[in-house]
Amino acid sequence: EAGTYVRNITAAHLGAGPTPWSHMWSLASEEQFYLLWPLAFGLAHRRRALVAVGCLSFAAMLTAFAVGDVPMARFSPLTQAWTLCLGCWLALRGWAPSWPSWLSWAPLRWFGVRSYGMYLWHFPLIAAASMWLTPSAARGVGVAAGVGVAVLSWRWVESPWLRRPTASYFDTSVFACSNTPRTIQPSASRPTLCRRARRPRRAARTR
């Protein structure tokens, strides 16, 4: 489920029982959006079609809640498509929020850069800790351990990958910007990573 990005579909139809990968449903929704974005972009010039798809999805979510099918309402791509349609509609209309300056505070930037690792690791660690601890204690230990593992992951996996000599602008930008859907990552940190990764390539062309 985690590797094939179908956790949201299995959770909707088979239930969202607790597993170390239960939280991967949101990542599955994100990856499915990337696959379906060309279709959504094709509907962009037909605003009514995009709005209609969003309204149908929203109605499907309300219906699922009304009949008591909470997993279907919360996790199915059919009942959650309205959120993506709304985001596409706002983006295509040129809407861009203005974030307050305090979001560039250094501690928030530190967490933002490492937030993707925290997202990936915290739930498996909570599931592991719950085998020996009470639920509340397991959550505390899992979240704290998730921060620690995310720091190590950033230091030894993500950061070296971004700074490798053969890194291209495309894959570096995608990797560095992958945190933004979950925790706001100020843009000042992303270009720095991209520039560092591209310098060896420019130097190689000048020799």
JSON list of N, CA and C in Angstrom, two decimals, residues 75-154:
[
{"chain": "A", "resi": 75, "resn": "PHE", "atom": "N", "xyz": [-11.59, 9.10, 3.08]},
{"chain": "A", "resi": 75, "resn": "PHE", "atom": "CA", "xyz": [-10.39, 8.65, 2.39]},
{"chain": "A", "resi": 75, "resn": "PHE", "atom": "C", "xyz": [-10.53, 8.46, 0.89]},
{"chain": "A", "resi": 76, "resn": "SER", "atom": "N", "xyz": [-11.71, 8.22, 0.39]},
{"chain": "A", "resi": 76, "resn": "SER", "atom": "CA", "xyz": [-11.86, 7.91, -1.03]},
{"chain": "A", "resi": 76, "resn": "SER", "atom": "C", "xyz": [-11.45, 9.08, -1.91]},
{"chain": "A", "resi": 77, "resn": "PRO", "atom": "N", "xyz": [-10.72, 8.81, -2.99]},
{"chain": "A", "resi": 77, "resn": "PRO", "atom": "CA", "xyz": [-10.39, 9.91, -3.91]},
{"chain": "A", "resi": 77, "resn": "PRO", "atom": "C", "xyz": [-11.62, 10.52, -4.56]},
{"chain": "A", "resi": 78, "resn": "LEU", "atom": "N", "xyz": [-12.71, 9.75, -4.63]},
{"chain": "A", "resi": 78, "resn": "LEU", "atom": "CA", "xyz": [-13.94, 10.29, -5.22]},
{"chain": "A", "resi": 78, "resn": "LEU", "atom": "C", "xyz": [-14.59, 11.32, -4.31]},
{"chain": "A", "resi": 79, "resn": "THR", "atom": "N", "xyz": [-14.52, 11.11, -3.00]},
{"chain": "A", "resi": 79, "resn": "THR", "atom": "CA", "xyz": [-15.14, 12.04, -2.06]},
{"chain": "A", "resi": 79, "resn": "THR", "atom": "C", "xyz": [-14.20, 13.16, -1.63]},
{"chain": "A", "resi": 80, "resn": "GLN", "atom": "N", "xyz": [-12.93, 13.04, -1.96]},
{"chain": "A", "resi": 80, "resn": "GLN", "atom": "CA", "xyz": [-11.97, 14.08, -1.61]},
{"chain": "A", "resi": 80, "resn": "GLN", "atom": "C", "xyz": [-11.48, 14.87, -2.83]},
{"chain": "A", "resi": 81, "resn": "ALA", "atom": "N", "xyz": [-11.97, 14.52, -4.00]},
{"chain": "A", "resi": 81, "resn": "ALA", "atom": "CA", "xyz": [-11.54, 15.23, -5.21]},
{"chain": "A", "resi": 81, "resn": "ALA", "atom": "C", "xyz": [-11.94, 16.69, -5.19]},
{"chain": "A", "resi": 82, "resn": "TRP", "atom": "N", "xyz": [-13.00, 17.04, -4.45]},
{"chain": "A", "resi": 82, "resn": "TRP", "atom": "CA", "xyz": [-13.45, 18.43, -4.43]},
{"chain": "A", "resi": 82, "resn": "TRP", "atom": "C", "xyz": [-12.39, 19.35, -3.86]},
{"chain": "A", "resi": 83, "resn": "THR", "atom": "N", "xyz": [-11.59, 18.86, -2.90]},
{"chain": "A", "resi": 83, "resn": "THR", "atom": "CA", "xyz": [-10.54, 19.71, -2.34]},
{"chain": "A", "resi": 83, "resn": "THR", "atom": "C", "xyz": [-9.48, 20.04, -3.39]},
{"chain": "A", "resi": 84, "resn": "LEU", "atom": "N", "xyz": [-9.16, 19.06, -4.23]},
{"chain": "A", "resi": 84, "resn": "LEU", "atom": "CA", "xyz": [-8.18, 19.29, -5.28]},
{"chain": "A", "resi": 84, "resn": "LEU", "atom": "C", "xyz": [-8.75, 20.19, -6.38]},
{"chain": "A", "resi": 85, "resn": "CYS", "atom": "N", "xyz": [-10.03, 19.98, -6.69]},
{"chain": "A", "resi": 85, "resn": "CYS", "atom": "CA", "xyz": [-10.67, 20.84, -7.69]},
{"chain": "A", "resi": 85, "resn": "CYS", "atom": "C", "xyz": [-10.70, 22.29, -7.21]},
{"chain": "A", "resi": 86, "resn": "LEU", "atom": "N", "xyz": [-10.98, 22.48, -5.92]},
{"chain": "A", "resi": 86, "resn": "LEU", "atom": "CA", "xyz": [-10.99, 23.83, -5.38]},
{"chain": "A", "resi": 86, "resn": "LEU", "atom": "C", "xyz": [-9.60, 24.46, -5.46]},
{"chain": "A", "resi": 87, "resn": "GLY", "atom": "N", "xyz": [-8.58, 23.68, -5.10]},
{"chain": "A", "resi": 87, "resn": "GLY", "atom": "CA", "xyz": [-7.22, 24.20, -5.18]},
{"chain": "A", "resi": 87, "resn": "GLY", "atom": "C", "xyz": [-6.82, 24.55, -6.60]},
{"chain": "A", "resi": 88, "resn": "CYS", "atom": "N", "xyz": [-7.18, 23.67, -7.56]},
{"chain": "A", "resi": 88, "resn": "CYS", "atom": "CA", "xyz": [-6.88, 23.95, -8.97]},
{"chain": "A", "resi": 88, "resn": "CYS", "atom": "C", "xyz": [-7.60, 25.21, -9.44]},
{"chain": "A", "resi": 89, "resn": "TRP", "atom": "N", "xyz": [-8.84, 25.32, -9.05]},
{"chain": "A", "resi": 89, "resn": "TRP", "atom": "CA", "xyz": [-9.64, 26.47, -9.49]},
{"chain": "A", "resi": 89, "resn": "TRP", "atom": "C", "xyz": [-9.04, 27.77, -8.96]},
{"chain": "A", "resi": 90, "resn": "LEU", "atom": "N", "xyz": [-8.64, 27.78, -7.69]},
{"chain": "A", "resi": 90, "resn": "LEU", "atom": "CA", "xyz": [-8.04, 28.98, -7.12]},
{"chain": "A", "resi": 90, "resn": "LEU", "atom": "C", "xyz": [-6.70, 29.31, -7.78]},
{"chain": "A", "resi": 91, "resn": "ALA", "atom": "N", "xyz": [-5.89, 28.25, -8.02]},
{"chain": "A", "resi": 91, "resn": "ALA", "atom": "CA", "xyz": [-4.58, 28.47, -8.63]},
{"chain": "A", "resi": 91, "resn": "ALA", "atom": "C", "xyz": [-4.72, 29.00, -10.05]},
{"chain": "A", "resi": 92, "resn": "LEU", "atom": "N", "xyz": [-5.64, 28.45, -10.80]},
{"chain": "A", "resi": 92, "resn": "LEU", "atom": "CA", "xyz": [-5.81, 28.86, -12.18]},
{"chain": "A", "resi": 92, "resn": "LEU", "atom": "C", "xyz": [-6.39, 30.27, -12.29]},
{"chain": "A", "resi": 93, "resn": "ARG", "atom": "N", "xyz": [-7.02, 30.73, -11.24]},
{"chain": "A", "resi": 93, "resn": "ARG", "atom": "CA", "xyz": [-7.52, 32.10, -11.21]},
{"chain": "A", "resi": 93, "resn": "ARG", "atom": "C", "xyz": [-6.47, 33.08, -10.71]},
{"chain": "A", "resi": 94, "resn": "GLY", "atom": "N", "xyz": [-5.28, 32.55, -10.40]},
{"chain": "A", "resi": 94, "resn": "GLY", "atom": "CA", "xyz": [-4.19, 33.42, -9.97]},
{"chain": "A", "resi": 94, "resn": "GLY", "atom": "C", "xyz": [-4.22, 33.80, -8.51]},
{"chain": "A", "resi": 95, "resn": "TRP", "atom": "N", "xyz": [-5.03, 33.08, -7.71]},
{"chain": "A", "resi": 95, "resn": "TRP", "atom": "CA", "xyz": [-5.10, 33.42, -6.28]},
{"chain": "A", "resi": 95, "resn": "TRP", "atom": "C", "xyz": [-3.86, 32.91, -5.58]},
{"chain": "A", "resi": 96, "resn": "ALA", "atom": "N", "xyz": [-3.22, 33.76, -4.81]},
{"chain": "A", "resi": 96, "resn": "ALA", "atom": "CA", "xyz": [-2.03, 33.37, -4.04]},
{"chain": "A", "resi": 96, "resn": "ALA", "atom": "C", "xyz": [-2.11, 34.05, -2.68]},
{"chain": "A", "resi": 97, "resn": "PRO", "atom": "N", "xyz": [-2.10, 33.26, -1.59]},
{"chain": "A", "resi": 97, "resn": "PRO", "atom": "CA", "xyz": [-2.20, 33.87, -0.27]},
{"chain": "A", "resi": 97, "resn": "PRO", "atom": "C", "xyz": [-0.92, 34.60, 0.10]},
{"chain": "A", "resi": 98, "resn": "SER", "atom": "N", "xyz": [-1.04, 35.61, 0.92]},
{"chain": "A", "resi": 98, "resn": "SER", "atom": "CA", "xyz": [0.13, 36.32, 1.44]},
{"chain": "A", "resi": 98, "resn": "SER", "atom": "C", "xyz": [0.37, 35.82, 2.86]},
{"chain": "A", "resi": 99, "resn": "TRP", "atom": "N", "xyz": [1.50, 35.13, 3.04]},
{"chain": "A", "resi": 99, "resn": "TRP", "atom": "CA", "xyz": [1.80, 34.52, 4.33]},
{"chain": "A", "resi": 99, "resn": "TRP", "atom": "C", "xyz": [2.39, 35.56, 5.27]},
{"chain": "A", "resi": 100, "resn": "PRO", "atom": "N", "xyz": [2.04, 35.51, 6.55]},
{"chain": "A", "resi": 100, "resn": "PRO", "atom": "CA", "xyz": [2.61, 36.47, 7.51]},
{"chain": "A", "resi": 100, "resn": "PRO", "atom": "C", "xyz": [4.11, 36.27, 7.66]},
{"chain": "A", "resi": 101, "resn": "SER", "atom": "N", "xyz": [4.79, 37.35, 8.00]},
{"chain": "A", "resi": 101, "resn": "SER", "atom": "CA", "xyz": [6.25, 37.32, 8.07]},
{"chain": "A", "resi": 101, "resn": "SER", "atom": "C", "xyz": [6.77, 36.40, 9.16]},
{"chain": "A", "resi": 102, "resn": "TRP", "atom": "N", "xyz": [5.96, 36.14, 10.20]},
{"chain": "A", "resi": 102, "resn": "TRP", "atom": "CA", "xyz": [6.47, 35.32, 11.29]},
{"chain": "A", "resi": 102, "resn": "TRP", "atom": "C", "xyz": [6.69, 33.87, 10.86]},
{"chain": "A", "resi": 103, "resn": "LEU", "atom": "N", "xyz": [6.14, 33.48, 9.72]},
{"chain": "A", "resi": 103, "resn": "LEU", "atom": "CA", "xyz": [6.38, 32.12, 9.24]},
{"chain": "A", "resi": 103, "resn": "LEU", "atom": "C", "xyz": [7.82, 31.91, 8.79]},
{"chain": "A", "resi": 104, "resn": "SER", "atom": "N", "xyz": [8.56, 32.99, 8.61]},
{"chain": "A", "resi": 104, "resn": "SER", "atom": "CA", "xyz": [9.97, 32.87, 8.25]},
{"chain": "A", "resi": 104, "resn": "SER", "atom": "C", "xyz": [10.87, 32.78, 9.47]},
{"chain": "A", "resi": 105, "resn": "TRP", "atom": "N", "xyz": [10.27, 32.68, 10.67]},
{"chain": "A", "resi": 105, "resn": "TRP", "atom": "CA", "xyz": [11.03, 32.53, 11.90]},
{"chain": "A", "resi": 105, "resn": "TRP", "atom": "C", "xyz": [11.89, 31.28, 11.81]},
{"chain": "A", "resi": 106, "resn": "ALA", "atom": "N", "xyz": [13.16, 31.39, 12.21]},
{"chain": "A", "resi": 106, "resn": "ALA", "atom": "CA", "xyz": [14.13, 30.32, 12.00]},
{"chain": "A", "resi": 106, "resn": "ALA", "atom": "C", "xyz": [13.69, 28.96, 12.54]},
{"chain": "A", "resi": 107, "resn": "PRO", "atom": "N", "xyz": [13.14, 28.85, 13.76]},
{"chain": "A", "resi": 107, "resn": "PRO", "atom": "CA", "xyz": [12.68, 27.53, 14.23]},
{"chain": "A", "resi": 107, "resn": "PRO", "atom": "C", "xyz": [11.60, 26.92, 13.36]},
{"chain": "A", "resi": 108, "resn": "LEU", "atom": "N", "xyz": [10.68, 27.75, 12.84]},
{"chain": "A", "resi": 108, "resn": "LEU", "atom": "CA", "xyz": [9.64, 27.21, 11.96]},
{"chain": "A", "resi": 108, "resn": "LEU", "atom": "C", "xyz": [10.25, 26.74, 10.64]},
{"chain": "A", "resi": 109, "resn": "ARG", "atom": "N", "xyz": [11.24, 27.47, 10.14]},
{"chain": "A", "resi": 109, "resn": "ARG", "atom": "CA", "xyz": [11.91, 27.05, 8.92]},
{"chain": "A", "resi": 109, "resn": "ARG", "atom": "C", "xyz": [12.65, 25.73, 9.15]},
{"chain": "A", "resi": 110, "resn": "TRP", "atom": "N", "xyz": [13.24, 25.59, 10.31]},
{"chain": "A", "resi": 110, "resn": "TRP", "atom": "CA", "xyz": [13.95, 24.35, 10.64]},
{"chain": "A", "resi": 110, "resn": "TRP", "atom": "C", "xyz": [13.00, 23.16, 10.60]},
{"chain": "A", "resi": 111, "resn": "PHE", "atom": "N", "xyz": [11.84, 23.31, 11.22]},
{"chain": "A", "resi": 111, "resn": "PHE", "atom": "CA", "xyz": [10.84, 22.24, 11.20]},
{"chain": "A", "resi": 111, "resn": "PHE", "atom": "C", "xyz": [10.28, 22.04, 9.79]},
{"chain": "A", "resi": 112, "resn": "GLY", "atom": "N", "xyz": [10.10, 23.14, 9.06]},
{"chain": "A", "resi": 112, "resn": "GLY", "atom": "CA", "xyz": [9.55, 23.01, 7.71]},
{"chain": "A", "resi": 112, "resn": "GLY", "atom": "C", "xyz": [10.44, 22.21, 6.79]},
{"chain": "A", "resi": 113, "resn": "VAL", "atom": "N", "xyz": [11.74, 22.42, 6.87]},
{"chain": "A", "resi": 113, "resn": "VAL", "atom": "CA", "xyz": [12.67, 21.69, 6.02]},
{"chain": "A", "resi": 113, "resn": "VAL", "atom": "C", "xyz": [12.63, 20.19, 6.31]},
{"chain": "A", "resi": 114, "resn": "ARG", "atom": "N", "xyz": [12.40, 19.84, 7.57]},
{"chain": "A", "resi": 114, "resn": "ARG", "atom": "CA", "xyz": [12.44, 18.43, 7.99]},
{"chain": "A", "resi": 114, "resn": "ARG", "atom": "C", "xyz": [11.05, 17.83, 8.16]},
{"chain": "A", "resi": 115, "resn": "SER", "atom": "N", "xyz": [10.02, 18.56, 7.80]},
{"chain": "A", "resi": 115, "resn": "SER", "atom": "CA", "xyz": [8.65, 18.12, 8.08]},
{"chain": "A", "resi": 115, "resn": "SER", "atom": "C", "xyz": [8.26, 16.87, 7.31]},
{"chain": "A", "resi": 116, "resn": "TYR", "atom": "N", "xyz": [8.79, 16.70, 6.11]},
{"chain": "A", "resi": 116, "resn": "TYR", "atom": "CA", "xyz": [8.42, 15.52, 5.34]},
{"chain": "A", "resi": 116, "resn": "TYR", "atom": "C", "xyz": [8.91, 14.25, 6.02]},
{"chain": "A", "resi": 117, "resn": "GLY", "atom": "N", "xyz": [10.15, 14.27, 6.53]},
{"chain": "A", "resi": 117, "resn": "GLY", "atom": "CA", "xyz": [10.65, 13.13, 7.27]},
{"chain": "A", "resi": 117, "resn": "GLY", "atom": "C", "xyz": [9.85, 12.88, 8.53]},
{"chain": "A", "resi": 118, "resn": "MET", "atom": "N", "xyz": [9.45, 13.94, 9.21]},
{"chain": "A", "resi": 118, "resn": "MET", "atom": "CA", "xyz": [8.61, 13.77, 10.40]},
{"chain": "A", "resi": 118, "resn": "MET", "atom": "C", "xyz": [7.29, 13.11, 10.04]},
{"chain": "A", "resi": 119, "resn": "TYR", "atom": "N", "xyz": [6.72, 13.54, 8.94]},
{"chain": "A", "resi": 119, "resn": "TYR", "atom": "CA", "xyz": [5.47, 12.94, 8.48]},
{"chain": "A", "resi": 119, "resn": "TYR", "atom": "C", "xyz": [5.63, 11.46, 8.18]},
{"chain": "A", "resi": 120, "resn": "LEU", "atom": "N", "xyz": [6.71, 11.09, 7.51]},
{"chain": "A", "resi": 120, "resn": "LEU", "atom": "CA", "xyz": [6.90, 9.69, 7.12]},
{"chain": "A", "resi": 120, "resn": "LEU", "atom": "C", "xyz": [7.15, 8.79, 8.32]},
{"chain": "A", "resi": 121, "resn": "TRP", "atom": "N", "xyz": [7.91, 9.28, 9.30]},
{"chain": "A", "resi": 121, "resn": "TRP", "atom": "CA", "xyz": [8.41, 8.40, 10.35]},
{"chain": "A", "resi": 121, "resn": "TRP", "atom": "C", "xyz": [7.55, 8.35, 11.60]},
{"chain": "A", "resi": 122, "resn": "HIS", "atom": "N", "xyz": [6.77, 9.37, 11.90]},
{"chain": "A", "resi": 122, "resn": "HIS", "atom": "CA", "xyz": [6.15, 9.42, 13.22]},
{"chain": "A", "resi": 122, "resn": "HIS", "atom": "C", "xyz": [5.14, 8.29, 13.45]},
{"chain": "A", "resi": 123, "resn": "PHE", "atom": "N", "xyz": [4.35, 7.95, 12.41]},
{"chain": "A", "resi": 123, "resn": "PHE", "atom": "CA", "xyz": [3.29, 6.96, 12.64]},
{"chain": "A", "resi": 123, "resn": "PHE", "atom": "C", "xyz": [3.83, 5.54, 12.81]},
{"chain": "A", "resi": 124, "resn": "PRO", "atom": "N", "xyz": [4.80, 5.09, 12.00]},
{"chain": "A", "resi": 124, "resn": "PRO", "atom": "CA", "xyz": [5.38, 3.77, 12.28]},
{"chain": "A", "resi": 124, "resn": "PRO", "atom": "C", "xyz": [5.99, 3.68, 13.66]},
{"chain": "A", "resi": 125, "resn": "LEU", "atom": "N", "xyz": [6.60, 4.76, 14.13]},
{"chain": "A", "resi": 125, "resn": "LEU", "atom": "CA", "xyz": [7.20, 4.75, 15.46]},
{"chain": "A", "resi": 125, "resn": "LEU", "atom": "C", "xyz": [6.14, 4.73, 16.54]},
{"chain": "A", "resi": 126, "resn": "ILE", "atom": "N", "xyz": [5.03, 5.42, 16.32]},
{"chain": "A", "resi": 126, "resn": "ILE", "atom": "CA", "xyz": [3.92, 5.35, 17.28]},
{"chain": "A", "resi": 126, "resn": "ILE", "atom": "C", "xyz": [3.37, 3.93, 17.35]},
{"chain": "A", "resi": 127, "resn": "ALA", "atom": "N", "xyz": [3.21, 3.29, 16.16]},
{"chain": "A", "resi": 127, "resn": "ALA", "atom": "CA", "xyz": [2.71, 1.92, 16.13]},
{"chain": "A", "resi": 127, "resn": "ALA", "atom": "C", "xyz": [3.65, 0.96, 16.85]},
{"chain": "A", "resi": 128, "resn": "ALA", "atom": "N", "xyz": [4.96, 1.16, 16.69]},
{"chain": "A", "resi": 128, "resn": "ALA", "atom": "CA", "xyz": [5.93, 0.30, 17.37]},
{"chain": "A", "resi": 128, "resn": "ALA", "atom": "C", "xyz": [5.90, 0.53, 18.88]},
{"chain": "A", "resi": 129, "resn": "ALA", "atom": "N", "xyz": [5.83, 1.80, 19.29]},
{"chain": "A", "resi": 129, "resn": "ALA", "atom": "CA", "xyz": [5.82, 2.10, 20.72]},
{"chain": "A", "resi": 129, "resn": "ALA", "atom": "C", "xyz": [4.55, 1.62, 21.40]},
{"chain": "A", "resi": 130, "resn": "SER", "atom": "N", "xyz": [3.44, 1.55, 20.66]},
{"chain": "A", "resi": 130, "resn": "SER", "atom": "CA", "xyz": [2.16, 1.14, 21.25]},
{"chain": "A", "resi": 130, "resn": "SER", "atom": "C", "xyz": [2.17, -0.32, 21.67]},
{"chain": "A", "resi": 131, "resn": "MET", "atom": "N", "xyz": [3.13, -1.10, 21.22]},
{"chain": "A", "resi": 131, "resn": "MET", "atom": "CA", "xyz": [3.21, -2.50, 21.63]},
{"chain": "A", "resi": 131, "resn": "MET", "atom": "C", "xyz": [3.67, -2.63, 23.08]},
{"chain": "A", "resi": 132, "resn": "TRP", "atom": "N", "xyz": [4.29, -1.58, 23.62]},
{"chain": "A", "resi": 132, "resn": "TRP", "atom": "CA", "xyz": [4.81, -1.65, 24.99]},
{"chain": "A", "resi": 132, "resn": "TRP", "atom": "C", "xyz": [4.26, -0.55, 25.89]},
{"chain": "A", "resi": 133, "resn": "LEU", "atom": "N", "xyz": [3.73, 0.52, 25.31]},
{"chain": "A", "resi": 133, "resn": "LEU", "atom": "CA", "xyz": [3.31, 1.67, 26.10]},
{"chain": "A", "resi": 133, "resn": "LEU", "atom": "C", "xyz": [1.81, 1.91, 25.96]},
{"chain": "A", "resi": 134, "resn": "THR", "atom": "N", "xyz": [1.28, 2.74, 26.84]},
{"chain": "A", "resi": 134, "resn": "THR", "atom": "CA", "xyz": [-0.11, 3.16, 26.72]},
{"chain": "A", "resi": 134, "resn": "THR", "atom": "C", "xyz": [-0.27, 4.03, 25.48]},
{"chain": "A", "resi": 135, "resn": "PRO", "atom": "N", "xyz": [-1.49, 4.17, 24.96]},
{"chain": "A", "resi": 135, "resn": "PRO", "atom": "CA", "xyz": [-1.67, 4.97, 23.73]},
{"chain": "A", "resi": 135, "resn": "PRO", "atom": "C", "xyz": [-1.13, 6.38, 23.83]},
{"chain": "A", "resi": 136, "resn": "SER", "atom": "N", "xyz": [-1.40, 7.08, 24.94]},
{"chain": "A", "resi": 136, "resn": "SER", "atom": "CA", "xyz": [-0.92, 8.45, 25.06]},
{"chain": "A", "resi": 136, "resn": "SER", "atom": "C", "xyz": [0.60, 8.51, 25.13]},
{"chain": "A", "resi": 137, "resn": "ALA", "atom": "N", "xyz": [1.19, 7.58, 25.89]},
{"chain": "A", "resi": 137, "resn": "ALA", "atom": "CA", "xyz": [2.65, 7.56, 25.98]},
{"chain": "A", "resi": 137, "resn": "ALA", "atom": "C", "xyz": [3.27, 7.19, 24.64]},
{"chain": "A", "resi": 138, "resn": "ALA", "atom": "N", "xyz": [2.64, 6.26, 23.92]},
{"chain": "A", "resi": 138, "resn": "ALA", "atom": "CA", "xyz": [3.16, 5.85, 22.62]},
{"chain": "A", "resi": 138, "resn": "ALA", "atom": "C", "xyz": [3.14, 7.01, 21.63]},
{"chain": "A", "resi": 139, "resn": "ARG", "atom": "N", "xyz": [2.09, 7.82, 21.68]},
{"chain": "A", "resi": 139, "resn": "ARG", "atom": "CA", "xyz": [2.04, 8.98, 20.79]},
{"chain": "A", "resi": 139, "resn": "ARG", "atom": "C", "xyz": [3.15, 9.96, 21.11]},
{"chain": "A", "resi": 140, "resn": "GLY", "atom": "N", "xyz": [3.37, 10.23, 22.39]},
{"chain": "A", "resi": 140, "resn": "GLY", "atom": "CA", "xyz": [4.44, 11.15, 22.76]},
{"chain": "A", "resi": 140, "resn": "GLY", "atom": "C", "xyz": [5.81, 10.65, 22.36]},
{"chain": "A", "resi": 141, "resn": "VAL", "atom": "N", "xyz": [6.07, 9.37, 22.63]},
{"chain": "A", "resi": 141, "resn": "VAL", "atom": "CA", "xyz": [7.36, 8.79, 22.28]},
{"chain": "A", "resi": 141, "resn": "VAL", "atom": "C", "xyz": [7.53, 8.74, 20.77]},
{"chain": "A", "resi": 142, "resn": "GLY", "atom": "N", "xyz": [6.46, 8.35, 20.06]},
{"chain": "A", "resi": 142, "resn": "GLY", "atom": "CA", "xyz": [6.54, 8.24, 18.60]},
{"chain": "A", "resi": 142, "resn": "GLY", "atom": "C", "xyz": [6.80, 9.57, 17.93]},
{"chain": "A", "resi": 143, "resn": "VAL", "atom": "N", "xyz": [6.12, 10.62, 18.39]},
{"chain": "A", "resi": 143, "resn": "VAL", "atom": "CA", "xyz": [6.32, 11.94, 17.79]},
{"chain": "A", "resi": 143, "resn": "VAL", "atom": "C", "xyz": [7.74, 12.44, 18.07]},
{"chain": "A", "resi": 144, "resn": "ALA", "atom": "N", "xyz": [8.18, 12.30, 19.33]},
{"chain": "A", "resi": 144, "resn": "ALA", "atom": "CA", "xyz": [9.53, 12.75, 19.67]},
{"chain": "A", "resi": 144, "resn": "ALA", "atom": "C", "xyz": [10.59, 11.98, 18.89]},
{"chain": "A", "resi": 145, "resn": "ALA", "atom": "N", "xyz": [10.41, 10.64, 18.81]},
{"chain": "A", "resi": 145, "resn": "ALA", "atom": "CA", "xyz": [11.36, 9.83, 18.06]},
{"chain": "A", "resi": 145, "resn": "ALA", "atom": "C", "xyz": [11.29, 10.16, 16.57]},
{"chain": "A", "resi": 146, "resn": "GLY", "atom": "N", "xyz": [10.09, 10.49, 16.07]},
{"chain": "A", "resi": 146, "resn": "GLY", "atom": "CA", "xyz": [9.95, 10.86, 14.67]},
{"chain": "A", "resi": 146, "resn": "GLY", "atom": "C", "xyz": [10.73, 12.10, 14.32]},
{"chain": "A", "resi": 147, "resn": "VAL", "atom": "N", "xyz": [10.76, 13.07, 15.24]},
{"chain": "A", "resi": 147, "resn": "VAL", "atom": "CA", "xyz": [11.56, 14.27, 15.01]},
{"chain": "A", "resi": 147, "resn": "VAL", "atom": "C", "xyz": [13.04, 13.91, 14.94]},
{"chain": "A", "resi": 148, "resn": "GLY", "atom": "N", "xyz": [13.49, 13.04, 15.87]},
{"chain": "A", "resi": 148, "resn": "GLY", "atom": "CA", "xyz": [14.89, 12.64, 15.87]},
{"chain": "A", "resi": 148, "resn": "GLY", "atom": "C", "xyz": [15.28, 11.89, 14.61]},
{"chain": "A", "resi": 149, "resn": "VAL", "atom": "N", "xyz": [14.44, 10.95, 14.18]},
{"chain": "A", "resi": 149, "resn": "VAL", "atom": "CA", "xyz": [14.75, 10.19, 12.97]},
{"chain": "A", "resi": 149, "resn": "VAL", "atom": "C", "xyz": [14.71, 11.10, 11.74]},
{"chain": "A", "resi": 150, "resn": "ALA", "atom": "N", "xyz": [13.80, 12.06, 11.72]},
{"chain": "A", "resi": 150, "resn": "ALA", "atom": "CA", "xyz": [13.72, 13.00, 10.60]},
{"chain": "A", "resi": 150, "resn": "ALA", "atom": "C", "xyz": [14.98, 13.85, 10.51]},
{"chain": "A", "resi": 151, "resn": "VAL", "atom": "N", "xyz": [15.52, 14.24, 11.65]},
{"chain": "A", "resi": 151, "resn": "VAL", "atom": "CA", "xyz": [16.77, 15.00, 11.65]},
{"chain": "A", "resi": 151, "resn": "VAL", "atom": "C", "xyz": [17.89, 14.17, 11.05]},
{"chain": "A", "resi": 152, "resn": "LEU", "atom": "N", "xyz": [17.98, 12.90, 11.46]},
{"chain": "A", "resi": 152, "resn": "LEU", "atom": "CA", "xyz": [19.01, 12.03, 10.90]},
{"chain": "A", "resi": 152, "resn": "LEU", "atom": "C", "xyz": [18.78, 11.78, 9.41]},
{"chain": "A", "resi": 153, "resn": "SER", "atom": "N", "xyz": [17.52, 11.61, 9.04]},
{"chain": "A", "resi": 153, "resn": "SER", "atom": "CA", "xyz": [17.21, 11.39, 7.62]},
{"chain": "A", "resi": 153, "resn": "SER", "atom": "C", "xyz": [17.59, 12.60, 6.78]},
{"chain": "A", "resi": 154, "resn": "TRP", "atom": "N", "xyz": [17.31, 13.80, 7.31]},
{"chain": "A", "resi": 154, "resn": "TRP", "atom": "CA", "xyz": [17.69, 15.00, 6.57]},
{"chain": "A", "resi": 154, "resn": "TRP", "atom": "C", "xyz": [19.21, 15.11, 6.46]}
]
